[in-house]
Coordinates of C-alpha atoms and ligand atoms in Angstrom, one line a residue:
Chain A
X1 CA -3.5 44.4 12.7
X2 CA 0.2 44.1 11.7
X3 CA 2.8 45.9 10.4
X4 CA 5.5 45.0 8.1
X5 CA 8.4 47.6 8.9
X6 CA 11.4 47.5 6.8
X7 CA 14.3 49.8 7.6
X8 CA 17.3 50.9 5.9
X9 CA 17.4 47.3 4.6
X10 CA 21.0 46.9 2.2
X11 CA 21.4 44.0 0.4
X12 CA 24.0 42.6 -1.6
X13 CA 24.8 39.4 -3.7
X14 CA 27.5 37.4 -4.1
X15 CA 28.9 37.4 -7.5
X16 CA 32.7 36.4 -8.9
X17 CA 33.5 39.7 -8.9
X18 CA 32.6 39.9 -5.2
X19 CA 29.7 41.1 -3.1
X20 CA 27.4 43.3 -5.4
X21 CA 25.5 46.3 -3.6
X22 CA 22.1 46.5 -4.2
X23 CA 19.6 47.6 -2.1
X24 CA 21.4 50.7 -0.9
X25 CA 18.9 51.5 2.4
X26 CA 15.3 50.7 1.7
X27 CA 12.2 51.6 4.3
X28 CA 9.1 50.9 3.7
X29 CA 5.6 50.4 6.2
X30 CA 3.3 47.9 4.9
X31 CA -0.1 47.6 7.1
X32 CA -2.5 45.3 7.1
X33 CA -5.2 46.8 4.8
X34 CA -2.9 48.7 3.1
X35 CA -1.8 48.4 -0.6
X36 CA 1.9 49.6 -1.7
X37 CA 3.0 49.7 -5.4
X38 CA 6.4 50.2 -6.3
X39 CA 7.5 50.7 -9.5
X40 CA 10.6 50.9 -11.0
X41 CA 13.3 50.2 -14.2
X42 CA 14.8 47.1 -15.1
X43 CA 17.1 46.4 -12.6
X44 CA 16.4 49.1 -10.0
X45 CA 16.3 45.9 -7.1
X46 CA 13.1 44.9 -6.3
X47 CA 12.8 41.3 -7.2
X48 CA 15.8 41.4 -4.6
X49 CA 13.8 43.3 -1.6
X50 CA 10.9 40.8 -2.7
X51 CA 13.7 38.0 -2.0
X52 CA 15.7 39.6 0.8
X53 CA 12.2 39.6 2.4
X54 CA 10.9 36.3 1.5
X55 CA 14.8 35.3 2.9
X56 CA 16.2 33.4 -0.7
X57 CA 19.5 32.1 0.2
X58 CA 21.1 34.1 -2.8
X59 CA 21.2 37.6 -0.9
X60 CA 22.9 38.9 1.8
X61 CA 21.6 41.1 4.0
X62 CA 24.7 43.9 5.3
X63 CA 22.3 46.1 7.0
X64 CA 18.9 47.8 8.5
X65 CA 16.0 45.4 10.2
X66 CA 12.6 43.5 8.4
X67 CA 10.1 42.7 11.2
X68 CA 6.8 42.1 11.4
X69 CA 4.7 42.8 14.5
X70 CA 8.0 43.3 16.1
X71 CA 9.4 39.9 15.6
X72 CA 12.7 40.0 13.7
X73 CA 12.4 38.6 10.2
X74 CA 15.4 38.2 8.9
X75 CA 16.2 36.0 12.0
X76 CA 13.7 33.3 10.9
X77 CA 14.1 31.0 8.4
X78 CA 12.1 31.0 5.1
X79 CA 9.6 28.5 6.3
X80 CA 9.3 30.5 9.8
X81 CA 8.5 33.5 7.6
X82 CA 5.6 32.1 5.9
X83 CA 4.2 30.5 8.9
X84 CA 4.6 34.6 10.3
X85 CA 2.3 35.1 7.6
X86 CA 4.8 36.9 4.6
X87 CA 3.6 35.5 1.3
X88 CA 6.0 36.2 -2.2
X89 CA 4.2 36.1 -5.2
X90 CA 7.2 35.3 -7.6
X91 CA 7.9 37.3 -11.0
X92 CA 9.3 34.1 -12.2
X93 CA 7.6 30.9 -10.2
X94 CA 9.5 27.8 -9.8
X95 CA 9.1 24.8 -11.2
X96 CA 9.4 21.5 -9.1
X97 CA 8.9 17.9 -10.7
X98 CA 7.6 15.3 -9.9
X99 CA 5.5 17.0 -7.2
X100 CA 1.9 17.4 -8.1
X101 CA 0.0 20.4 -7.3
X102 CA -2.4 19.0 -5.0
X103 CA 0.1 17.3 -3.0
X104 CA 2.4 20.5 -2.7
X105 CA -0.7 22.4 -1.3
X106 CA -1.5 19.8 1.1
X107 CA 1.9 20.2 2.8
X108 CA 2.0 23.8 2.7
X109 CA -1.1 24.3 4.3
X110 CA -0.5 21.4 6.7
X111 CA 2.3 23.5 7.2
X112 CA 0.9 26.4 8.3
X113 CA -2.2 25.5 10.0
X114 CA -0.3 23.2 12.6
X115 CA -2.4 20.5 10.8
X116 CA -4.0 18.7 8.0
X117 CA -6.9 20.0 6.9
X118 CA -9.6 17.4 6.8
X119 CA -10.3 15.9 3.5
X120 CA -13.6 16.7 3.1
X121 CA -13.5 20.5 3.5
X122 CA -10.0 21.0 1.9
X123 CA -11.2 19.5 -1.5
X124 CA -13.8 22.0 -2.0
X125 CA -11.8 24.6 -1.0
X126 CA -9.1 23.8 -3.3
X127 CA -11.9 23.2 -6.3
X128 CA -13.9 26.5 -5.4
X129 CA -9.8 28.0 -5.2
X130 CA -9.3 26.9 -8.3
X131 CA -12.9 28.1 -10.0
X132 CA -11.9 31.4 -8.5
X133 CA -9.5 31.9 -10.9
X134 CA -10.4 29.9 -13.8
X135 CA -7.9 26.9 -13.7
X136 CA -8.8 24.1 -14.8
X137 CA -9.3 21.0 -12.3
X138 CA -6.8 19.1 -14.1
X139 CA -4.0 21.5 -12.8
X140 CA -4.2 20.0 -9.2
X141 CA -2.4 16.3 -10.9
X142 CA 0.4 18.5 -12.4
X143 CA 3.6 18.6 -11.3
X144 CA 4.2 22.3 -9.6
X145 CA 4.3 24.9 -12.8
X146 CA 5.9 22.4 -14.9
X147 CA 4.6 22.7 -18.2
X148 CA 2.7 25.6 -17.4
X149 CA 1.9 29.3 -19.3
X150 CA 2.8 32.2 -17.5
X151 CA -0.1 33.3 -16.8
X152 CA -0.5 30.2 -15.6
X153 CA 1.5 30.3 -13.3
X154 CA 0.5 33.5 -12.3
X155 CA -2.8 32.9 -11.3
X156 CA -1.2 29.4 -9.7
X157 CA 0.8 31.8 -7.5
X158 CA -2.5 34.3 -6.5
X159 CA -4.4 30.7 -6.0
X160 CA -2.3 29.8 -3.2
X161 CA -2.7 33.4 -2.1
X162 CA -6.2 33.2 -1.5
X163 CA -5.2 29.5 0.0
X164 CA -3.1 30.6 2.2
X165 CA -3.9 33.3 4.0
X166 CA -1.2 35.2 4.7
X167 CA -1.1 38.6 6.9
X168 CA 1.1 40.4 4.0
X169 CA 1.7 39.4 0.8
X170 CA 4.5 40.9 -2.0
X171 CA 2.8 40.6 -5.4
X172 CA 6.5 40.4 -7.7
X173 CA 4.8 41.5 -11.0
X174 CA 2.0 39.7 -11.0
X175 CA 0.7 41.3 -13.9
X176 CA 3.5 40.7 -16.3
X177 CA 2.3 37.9 -18.7
X178 CA -1.6 38.1 -18.0
X179 CA -3.7 38.8 -21.0
X180 CA -6.7 41.3 -20.2
X181 CA -9.1 38.7 -18.8
X182 CA -6.5 37.1 -16.8
X183 CA -5.4 40.1 -15.6
X184 CA -8.6 41.1 -14.3
X185 CA -9.2 37.4 -12.4
X186 CA -6.1 37.3 -10.8
X187 CA -6.6 41.2 -10.0
X188 CA -9.8 39.7 -8.5
X189 CA -8.4 37.3 -6.3
X190 CA -6.0 39.4 -5.2
X191 CA -8.7 41.8 -3.9
X192 CA -10.8 38.9 -2.6
X193 CA -8.1 37.9 -0.5
X194 CA -7.7 41.6 0.9
X195 CA -11.4 42.0 1.5
X196 CA -11.4 38.2 3.6
X197 CA -8.1 38.6 5.6
X198 CA -7.8 42.6 5.3
X199 CA -4.3 41.5 3.8
X200 CA -1.4 44.4 3.7
X201 CA 0.1 44.3 -0.7
X202 CA 2.9 45.3 -1.3
X203 CA 3.0 45.4 -5.3
X204 CA 5.9 45.1 -7.4
X205 CA 4.4 46.5 -11.3
X206 CA 5.2 48.2 -14.5
X207 CA 1.9 48.9 -15.9
X208 CA -0.6 50.9 -14.2
X209 CA -3.6 49.2 -15.6
X210 CA -3.3 46.3 -12.6
X211 CA -3.7 49.5 -10.6
X212 CA -6.8 50.4 -12.0
X213 CA -8.1 46.8 -10.1
X214 CA -6.0 47.4 -7.6
X215 CA -6.2 50.6 -6.0
X216 CA -2.9 51.6 -4.2
X217 CA -3.2 54.0 -1.2
X218 CA 0.6 54.6 -2.0
X219 CA 2.8 54.3 -4.9
X220 CA 6.8 54.3 -4.2
X221 CA 9.0 54.9 -7.0
X222 CA 11.9 52.9 -6.3
X223 CA 15.3 53.3 -8.6
X224 CA 18.7 52.5 -8.1
X225 CA 18.4 50.3 -5.1
X226 CA 16.2 52.5 -2.5
X227 CA 13.0 53.7 -2.9
X228 CA 12.9 58.1 -4.0
X229 CA 9.6 59.3 -4.4
X230 CA 6.3 58.2 -2.5
X231 CA 3.0 59.7 -3.2
X232 CA -0.6 58.6 -3.6
X233 CA -2.1 56.8 -7.1
X234 CA -1.7 59.7 -9.5
X235 CA 2.0 59.3 -9.0
X236 CA 1.9 56.1 -11.4
X237 CA -0.3 58.2 -13.5
X238 CA 2.2 60.7 -13.5
X239 CA 5.1 58.1 -13.9
X240 CA 3.0 55.5 -17.0
X241 CA 3.8 59.4 -18.6
X242 CA 7.2 60.9 -18.2
X243 CA 8.7 57.4 -17.6
X244 CA 11.9 57.6 -14.9
X245 CA 13.8 59.8 -16.2
X246 CA 14.3 62.3 -13.6
X247 CA 15.1 59.5 -10.6
X248 CA 17.3 57.8 -12.7
X249 CA 21.8 58.8 -13.8
X250 CA 22.7 61.1 -11.6
Chain B
X1 CA 26.0 -31.6 -5.7
X2 CA 29.0 -29.2 -7.6
X3 CA 32.6 -29.5 -6.9
X4 CA 34.8 -26.0 -6.0
X5 CA 37.3 -26.4 -8.8
X6 CA 36.1 -24.4 -11.5
X7 CA 38.4 -22.8 -14.4
X8 CA 36.3 -19.4 -14.1
X9 CA 38.6 -16.4 -14.1
X10 CA 38.2 -14.6 -10.6
X11 CA 38.2 -11.2 -11.1
X12 CA 40.5 -9.5 -9.4
X13 CA 39.3 -5.7 -9.8
X14 CA 41.4 -3.8 -12.1
X15 CA 39.3 -5.6 -15.3
X16 CA 36.5 -3.2 -16.8
X17 CA 33.7 -4.4 -15.7
X18 CA 35.1 -4.7 -11.9
X19 CA 36.4 -1.4 -11.7
X20 CA 33.9 0.2 -9.6
X21 CA 32.9 -2.8 -7.7
X22 CA 34.6 -3.8 -4.1
X23 CA 35.3 -7.3 -4.4
X24 CA 36.4 -7.1 -1.1
X25 CA 32.7 -6.9 0.5
X26 CA 31.9 -9.8 -2.0
X27 CA 31.7 -12.4 0.8
X28 CA 33.7 -14.8 -1.5
X29 CA 30.7 -14.9 -4.2
X30 CA 33.1 -13.5 -6.8
X31 CA 36.1 -16.4 -5.9
X32 CA 34.0 -19.4 -5.4
X33 CA 35.1 -19.1 -1.7
X34 CA 32.1 -18.8 0.2
X35 CA 29.8 -21.9 0.6
X36 CA 27.2 -23.1 -1.6
X37 CA 23.7 -22.7 0.5
X38 CA 21.1 -25.4 -0.1
X39 CA 18.4 -23.2 0.7
X40 CA 15.9 -21.8 -2.9
X41 CA 14.7 -18.4 -1.3
X42 CA 12.2 -17.9 -4.4
X43 CA 8.7 -18.7 -4.3
X44 CA 5.6 -17.7 -5.8
X45 CA 3.9 -16.2 -4.1
X46 CA 0.5 -15.4 -6.1
X47 CA -2.4 -17.8 -6.6
X48 CA -2.6 -19.2 -9.1
X49 CA -3.8 -19.0 -12.2
X50 CA -4.5 -20.9 -15.7
X51 CA -1.8 -20.2 -18.4
X52 CA 1.0 -19.7 -15.4
X53 CA 3.1 -22.2 -13.7
X54 CA 6.1 -21.9 -11.6
X55 CA 8.4 -24.8 -11.0
X56 CA 12.1 -26.3 -11.2
X57 CA 13.7 -28.0 -13.4
X58 CA 16.7 -29.8 -13.1
X59 CA 19.8 -27.3 -14.6
X60 CA 20.5 -30.3 -17.1
X61 CA 17.1 -30.2 -18.7
X62 CA 17.5 -26.0 -18.8
X63 CA 20.9 -24.8 -20.2
X64 CA 21.2 -21.1 -20.5
X65 CA 20.0 -19.2 -23.5
X66 CA 22.6 -16.0 -23.5
X67 CA 26.1 -16.4 -23.1
X68 CA 28.0 -14.9 -20.3
X69 CA 31.7 -13.8 -19.5
X70 CA 30.8 -12.8 -16.2
X71 CA 32.5 -14.6 -13.2
X72 CA 30.5 -14.7 -11.4
X73 CA 27.2 -15.6 -13.1
X74 CA 29.4 -18.4 -14.8
X75 CA 29.5 -19.8 -10.7
X76 CA 25.8 -19.0 -11.0
X77 CA 25.2 -22.0 -13.7
X78 CA 28.2 -24.4 -12.5
X79 CA 26.6 -24.3 -8.7
X80 CA 22.5 -24.1 -8.6
X81 CA 21.5 -27.5 -9.3
X82 CA 18.2 -26.4 -11.1
X83 CA 16.7 -23.7 -12.5
X84 CA 13.4 -22.4 -11.2
X85 CA 10.9 -21.4 -14.5
X86 CA 8.2 -19.0 -14.2
X87 CA 5.8 -19.7 -17.5
X88 CA 3.2 -17.5 -19.3
X89 CA 1.4 -19.2 -22.0
X90 CA 0.6 -17.8 -25.0
X91 CA -2.0 -15.5 -25.3
X92 CA -2.6 -15.3 -22.0
X93 CA -3.9 -11.6 -20.7
X94 CA -2.9 -11.3 -17.0
X95 CA -4.9 -8.4 -15.4
X96 CA -2.9 -9.2 -12.0
X97 CA 0.7 -8.9 -11.8
X98 CA 2.8 -12.5 -10.9
X99 CA 4.0 -11.5 -7.9
X100 CA 7.4 -13.3 -6.9
X101 CA 9.2 -13.4 -3.4
X102 CA 12.6 -14.0 -2.5
X103 CA 13.1 -13.9 1.7
X104 CA 16.2 -15.5 3.1
X105 CA 18.2 -15.0 6.0
X106 CA 21.5 -16.7 5.8
X107 CA 24.6 -14.9 6.0
X108 CA 26.8 -18.0 6.6
X109 CA 26.6 -19.2 2.7
X110 CA 25.7 -18.4 -0.3
X111 CA 23.0 -18.4 -2.7
X112 CA 23.6 -19.5 -6.4
X113 CA 20.0 -19.2 -7.8
X114 CA 19.1 -19.2 -11.7
X115 CA 15.6 -18.0 -13.1
X116 CA 14.1 -18.7 -16.4
X117 CA 11.3 -16.3 -17.2
X118 CA 9.5 -17.6 -20.5
X119 CA 6.1 -15.8 -22.2
X120 CA 4.9 -17.0 -25.1
X121 CA 4.0 -15.0 -27.7
X122 CA 1.2 -12.5 -27.4
X123 CA 0.3 -13.2 -23.7
X124 CA 0.6 -10.0 -21.0
X125 CA 1.6 -9.8 -18.4
X126 CA 3.8 -8.2 -15.1
X127 CA 6.0 -9.9 -13.2
X128 CA 6.9 -8.5 -9.6
X129 CA 10.2 -10.1 -7.8
X130 CA 10.5 -8.5 -4.0
X131 CA 13.3 -8.8 -2.1
X132 CA 14.2 -8.8 1.5
X133 CA 16.3 -10.3 4.2
X134 CA 19.7 -10.5 5.0
X135 CA 21.7 -12.7 2.8
X136 CA 24.4 -13.5 0.0
X137 CA 22.6 -14.2 -3.6
X138 CA 24.5 -14.7 -6.7
X139 CA 21.6 -15.0 -9.1
X140 CA 20.5 -15.4 -12.7
X141 CA 17.5 -14.1 -14.2
X142 CA 16.7 -14.8 -18.3
X143 CA 13.6 -13.7 -19.9
X144 CA 12.3 -15.0 -22.9
X145 CA 10.1 -12.5 -24.0
X146 CA 8.3 -14.5 -27.4
X147 CA 7.3 -12.6 -30.6
X148 CA 4.6 -10.2 -29.8
X149 CA 4.3 -10.5 -26.1
X150 CA 4.7 -8.3 -23.4
X151 CA 6.0 -8.5 -20.2
X152 CA 6.4 -5.9 -17.5
X153 CA 9.6 -6.7 -14.9
X154 CA 9.1 -5.0 -11.3
X155 CA 12.3 -6.2 -9.0
X156 CA 12.4 -4.4 -5.5
X157 CA 15.3 -4.9 -3.5
X158 CA 13.8 -4.0 -0.4
X159 CA 16.9 -5.6 1.3
X160 CA 18.6 -5.1 5.0
X161 CA 21.7 -3.6 5.7
X162 CA 24.6 -6.7 5.3
X163 CA 22.6 -8.3 2.0
X164 CA 25.1 -9.1 -0.9
X165 CA 23.1 -9.3 -4.2
X166 CA 25.1 -10.2 -7.5
X167 CA 23.0 -10.7 -10.5
X168 CA 21.9 -10.4 -14.5
X169 CA 19.3 -10.0 -15.4
X170 CA 19.2 -10.9 -18.9
X171 CA 16.0 -10.1 -21.5
X172 CA 15.5 -12.4 -25.2
X173 CA 13.4 -9.9 -27.1
X174 CA 11.7 -11.4 -29.9
X175 CA 9.7 -10.2 -32.6
X176 CA 7.6 -7.2 -32.4
X177 CA 7.8 -8.4 -28.6
X178 CA 7.7 -5.5 -25.8
X179 CA 10.2 -5.7 -22.3
X180 CA 9.6 -3.0 -19.6
X181 CA 11.8 -3.5 -16.5
X182 CA 12.0 -1.5 -13.0
X183 CA 14.8 -1.7 -10.8
X184 CA 14.2 -0.4 -7.2
X185 CA 17.6 -1.0 -5.2
X186 CA 17.4 0.8 -2.0
X187 CA 18.5 -1.7 0.6
X188 CA 21.7 -4.2 1.0
X189 CA 25.3 -3.5 1.5
X190 CA 26.6 -4.4 -2.2
X191 CA 24.4 -4.9 -4.8
X192 CA 25.3 -5.6 -8.5
X193 CA 23.1 -5.7 -10.7
X194 CA 23.3 -6.2 -14.9
X195 CA 20.4 -5.6 -16.9
X196 CA 20.9 -6.6 -20.4
X197 CA 19.4 -7.1 -23.3
X198 CA 19.2 -8.8 -26.8
X199 CA 16.7 -8.1 -29.4
X200 CA 16.3 -11.6 -31.6
X201 CA 13.3 -10.0 -34.2
X202 CA 12.5 -6.6 -35.7
X203 CA 10.1 -4.3 -34.3
X204 CA 11.0 -5.3 -30.5
X205 CA 11.1 -2.7 -27.8
X206 CA 12.8 -2.8 -24.3
X207 CA 12.4 0.2 -21.6
X208 CA 14.9 -0.3 -18.9
X209 CA 14.2 1.5 -15.5
X210 CA 15.3 2.1 -12.6
X211 CA 15.7 3.7 -9.4
X212 CA 18.2 3.8 -6.6
X213 CA 19.0 5.4 -3.4
X214 CA 22.6 4.6 -1.1
X215 CA 22.8 5.8 1.9
X216 CA 26.1 5.9 4.1
X217 CA 28.0 2.7 3.4
X218 CA 26.0 1.2 0.4
X219 CA 27.3 0.0 -2.9
X220 CA 25.0 0.0 -5.7
X221 CA 26.2 -0.8 -8.7
X222 CA 24.0 -1.1 -12.3
X223 CA 25.4 -2.2 -15.3
X224 CA 23.6 -1.9 -18.2
X225 CA 23.7 -3.1 -21.9
X226 CA 21.6 -3.1 -25.0
X227 CA 23.0 -5.4 -27.3
X228 CA 20.8 -3.9 -31.0
X229 CA 21.9 -6.8 -33.0
X230 CA 18.4 -6.9 -35.1
X231 CA 17.3 -3.8 -37.5
X232 CA 14.0 -1.8 -36.3
X233 CA 14.2 -2.2 -32.4
X234 CA 14.0 0.2 -30.2
X235 CA 15.2 0.9 -26.1
X236 CA 15.1 3.3 -23.8
X237 CA 17.0 3.1 -20.5
X238 CA 16.0 5.9 -17.6
X239 CA 17.7 5.4 -14.4
X240 CA 17.8 7.9 -11.1
X241 CA 19.4 7.6 -8.1
X242 CA 20.1 9.5 -4.8
X243 CA 23.1 9.8 -2.3
X244 CA 23.4 10.5 0.7
X245 CA 25.8 10.0 3.4
X246 CA 29.4 9.4 3.8
X247 CA 31.1 6.8 1.4
X248 CA 27.4 5.7 -0.3
X249 CA 28.3 4.9 -3.5
X250 CA 26.8 4.4 -6.9
X251 CA 27.3 2.7 -10.4
X252 CA 25.8 3.2 -13.4
X253 CA 26.4 1.6 -16.5
X254 CA 24.5 1.8 -19.9
X255 CA 26.4 0.3 -22.4
X256 CA 24.4 0.1 -26.0
X257 CA 25.9 -0.9 -28.5
X258 CA 24.3 -0.5 -32.3
X259 CA 25.6 -3.0 -35.0
X260 CA 26.2 -2.9 -38.3
X261 CA 23.1 -4.8 -39.3
X262 CA 21.0 -2.8 -36.7
X263 CA 19.6 -0.3 -39.6
X264 CA 16.1 1.9 -38.3
X265 CA 17.8 1.8 -34.0
X266 CA 15.9 4.0 -32.3
X267 CA 17.8 4.1 -28.8
X268 CA 17.8 7.0 -25.5
X269 CA 19.8 6.2 -22.5
X270 CA 19.3 8.8 -19.2
X271 CA 21.0 8.5 -16.0
X272 CA 20.1 11.6 -13.3
X273 CA 22.1 11.7 -9.3
X274 CA 21.2 13.7 -6.8
X275 CA 23.8 14.3 -4.1
X276 CA 22.2 14.7 -1.4
X277 CA 24.8 15.1 1.1
X278 CA 29.0 15.9 0.7
X279 CA 30.9 12.5 1.0
X280 CA 29.2 10.4 -1.7
X281 CA 30.1 9.3 -5.0
X282 CA 27.6 8.8 -8.2
X283 CA 30.1 7.3 -11.2
X284 CA 27.9 7.5 -14.2
X285 CA 29.1 6.6 -17.9
X286 CA 27.0 6.0 -20.5
X287 CA 28.4 4.6 -23.8
X288 CA 27.0 4.4 -26.9
X289 CA 29.0 1.9 -29.7
X290 CA 27.8 2.6 -33.2
X291 CA 28.5 0.2 -36.4
X292 CA 25.7 1.9 -38.2
X293 CA 24.5 5.3 -39.6
X294 CA 21.6 3.8 -41.0
X295 CA 19.5 4.8 -37.4
X296 CA 16.5 6.4 -36.1
X297 CA 18.3 8.2 -33.6
X298 CA 21.1 7.2 -30.4
X299 CA 21.5 9.6 -27.6
X300 CA 22.0 9.5 -24.1
X301 CA 22.5 11.7 -21.4
X302 CA 24.1 11.8 -17.5
X303 CA 23.4 14.7 -15.1
X304 CA 24.5 14.4 -11.5
X305 CA 24.0 17.3 -9.4
X306 CA 22.6 18.8 -5.6
X307 CA 19.6 19.3 -4.6
X308 CA 18.1 22.6 -6.3
X309 CA 18.5 25.8 -4.0
X310 CA 15.5 27.8 -5.8
X311 CA 12.9 24.3 -5.5
X312 CA 13.8 24.3 -1.7
X313 CA 13.1 28.5 -1.5
X314 CA 10.1 27.9 -3.6
X315 CA 8.5 24.8 -1.5
X316 CA 9.9 26.7 2.3
X317 CA 8.2 30.0 1.1
X318 CA 4.4 28.5 1.4
X319 CA 6.0 27.1 4.5
X320 CA 6.8 23.3 4.1
X321 CA 9.9 22.7 6.7
X322 CA 13.4 22.6 4.9
X323 CA 12.9 18.3 5.8
X324 CA 9.7 18.5 4.4
X325 CA 10.8 20.1 1.0
X326 CA 13.6 17.6 0.9
X327 CA 11.3 15.1 0.9
X328 CA 9.2 16.3 -1.8
X329 CA 11.9 17.1 -4.1
X330 CA 13.1 13.6 -3.6
X331 CA 9.4 11.7 -3.7
X332 CA 9.2 14.1 -7.0
X333 CA 12.6 13.3 -8.5
X334 CA 12.3 9.1 -8.0
X335 CA 8.4 9.9 -8.7
X336 CA 8.7 9.9 -12.4
X337 CA 9.6 6.3 -12.5
X338 CA 7.9 4.7 -9.6
X339 CA 4.8 6.3 -11.0
X340 CA 5.6 3.3 -13.6
X341 CA 4.7 0.6 -11.3
X342 CA 0.9 -0.3 -11.7
X343 CA 0.7 -1.2 -7.9
X344 CA -0.4 1.8 -6.0
X345 CA 0.4 -0.2 -2.7
X346 CA 4.1 -0.8 -3.7
X347 CA 4.5 2.4 -4.4
X348 CA 3.5 3.9 -1.5
X349 CA 5.6 1.2 -0.1
X350 CA 8.6 2.4 -1.6
X351 CA 8.0 5.7 -1.0
X352 CA 8.3 5.7 2.1
X353 CA 11.1 3.4 3.0
X354 CA 12.6 6.5 0.9
X355 CA 11.4 8.9 3.2
X356 CA 13.0 6.6 5.7
X357 CA 16.9 6.1 3.6
X358 CA 16.1 9.8 3.7
X359 CA 15.8 10.4 7.7
X360 CA 18.1 7.8 8.7
X361 CA 20.7 9.5 6.5
X362 CA 19.9 13.3 8.1
X363 CA 20.0 14.9 5.0
Ligands
LIG401 N1 24.6 37.4 -10.0 C1 24.4 38.6 -9.6 N2 25.3 39.5 -10.3 C2 25.7 40.5 -10.6 N3 24.7 41.3 -10.4 C3 23.2 40.5 -10.3 C4 23.4 39.1 -9.3 N4 21.8 39.1 -9.2 C5 21.0 40.2 -9.3 N5 22.0 41.1 -9.9 C6 21.8 42.8 -9.9 O1 21.1 43.1 -9.4 C7 19.9 44.0 -9.7 C8 19.0 44.5 -8.9 O2 17.6 42.9 -9.6 P1 16.6 42.2 -9.5 O3 16.3 40.8 -9.8 O4 16.1 43.0 -7.9 O5 15.6 43.7 -10.7 P2 14.3 44.1 -10.5 O6 14.1 45.8 -10.5 O7 13.3 43.0 -10.2 O8 14.2 44.0 -12.4 P3 13.0 44.5 -13.2 O9 12.0 44.9 -13.2 O10 14.0 43.6 -15.2 O11 12.5 42.9 -12.8 C9 20.0 43.7 -11.2 O12 20.6 44.5 -11.6 C10 20.8 42.3 -11.3 O13 21.4 42.5 -13.1
LIG402 MG1 12.1 42.1 -10.6

């Protein structure tokens, strides 16, 4: 049983015109087995929240705290956060030229498990994970995300989620750019990870269609750098019908 | 033995061709003051196969095939008494690479060495030259690639830390022939290589690939020249370098000359450098001179950058340590070229050396 606690998190980015405050006091608690959806307008700071929890160097934490089972996440390096059990499926997964998917996955699994996985079982494990997400086996030899289509990148993220078995996963617009079949395949992957590891999920999305597959326990409305409303699954339907007008502006 | 009197001009460092090279670290190779070694460090390592001969021929019987105005190459021609000749007969199809070994541990005298690699028409072969040890070497390798032949030349500068190696690798590529070189420079104190290509028939193709990794105090220079002096020839140049540590210095010059008669030329050259730490310096100068507009294409690109934070973040967000993430990115950077070497044992060895250079440099 794990708990990710975000308290009054304030984050800024450095720009040519000085620091710009983006997160203005975010409070969220995500426990194992729970699924939280975050919905909010473009530019409201959702990805900033995701990256800040994962430790992206571009963001400066100016206040607040993030803890995982009481341990100070903000004090950890990026890889330590992953080792502590956090996972971020990125909105824009990064291409790493010259590094094959298979080499990348094995290096990551070795780091996270503390020892290199046994070759025989590992090959099967990867093959099954790829099959489950309808990823062609040839992708193992391709360079990480290089030349992948938008949807292929997202499937590759969820394949990692299943292989690396984190405690809490943040999915940043994993549904964007997916065709109907891929949306179902990817959602099933997330649900498998939830069932297998009692995964806690923070799911950032613009659309309710993914929420038909991955049922949220809580829906949070994010606007102007903080959570402005919280509710159950019905809140998502209201947002889809009415938009964010009531939450933005003055 | 040659007499030391010579009318070869001694470079002073202001000349265009020498302006980056630290002459004071050449241990007398440039002004002829180094004692002339009597040893010959080059040998054929692979078992003899039909169609391949390796022998030494008196230099009087084998004048150089090309001209040069390089002072050190002129000394090589003057001081070397014989020429090592590797000959591959016409129409030979060699499945295994021919291995040449150069190993020497003599820092008190300079070896001046001339080599000719001659591949007959329509033959196909790969030659891998491994260079190890701590030594002073001035070397001229000429390649004669006859019509329709295909030669891949892999040259590995895996020297120890005090080696000074100055060389010209000049390929003469005839009609419809292919010459591909993969130049790897990861060891030595000063290494200055001049990979040059001269086309002698239409339809000729040259691909010059290279990687270099300079750490603290090392100077590696690659000065490429491709002379498109015939119509319908194609050339591709792609060199990638990494630098790490104080006073690591690399120089890459890519000169491509498309002469007035070289219609239908197709050329592209690329140099990318990865600066892993402060205090290192990468000079990169692509140069294209075009005398005819009747060409298929001509271009060049040169970039020098640092680690991509987004790549490191992505890898680390999967639990990979900063050291391993850097190692993966550097290996990935070099992989495009290293993977072109068909021998997987050599690939593994080079990647391990690159890893250890990275650790040594503390990048
Ligand atoms: N370097 C920067 N300079 C100025 N503003 C920045 C910088 N980086 C991020 N921002 C701003 O921070 C805000 C939040 O961005 P973020 O990516 O977190 O939004 P988001 O909610 O994920 O949006 P989307 O729904 O479009 O993905 C945006 O207004 C963005 O322009
Ligand atoms: Mg976003």
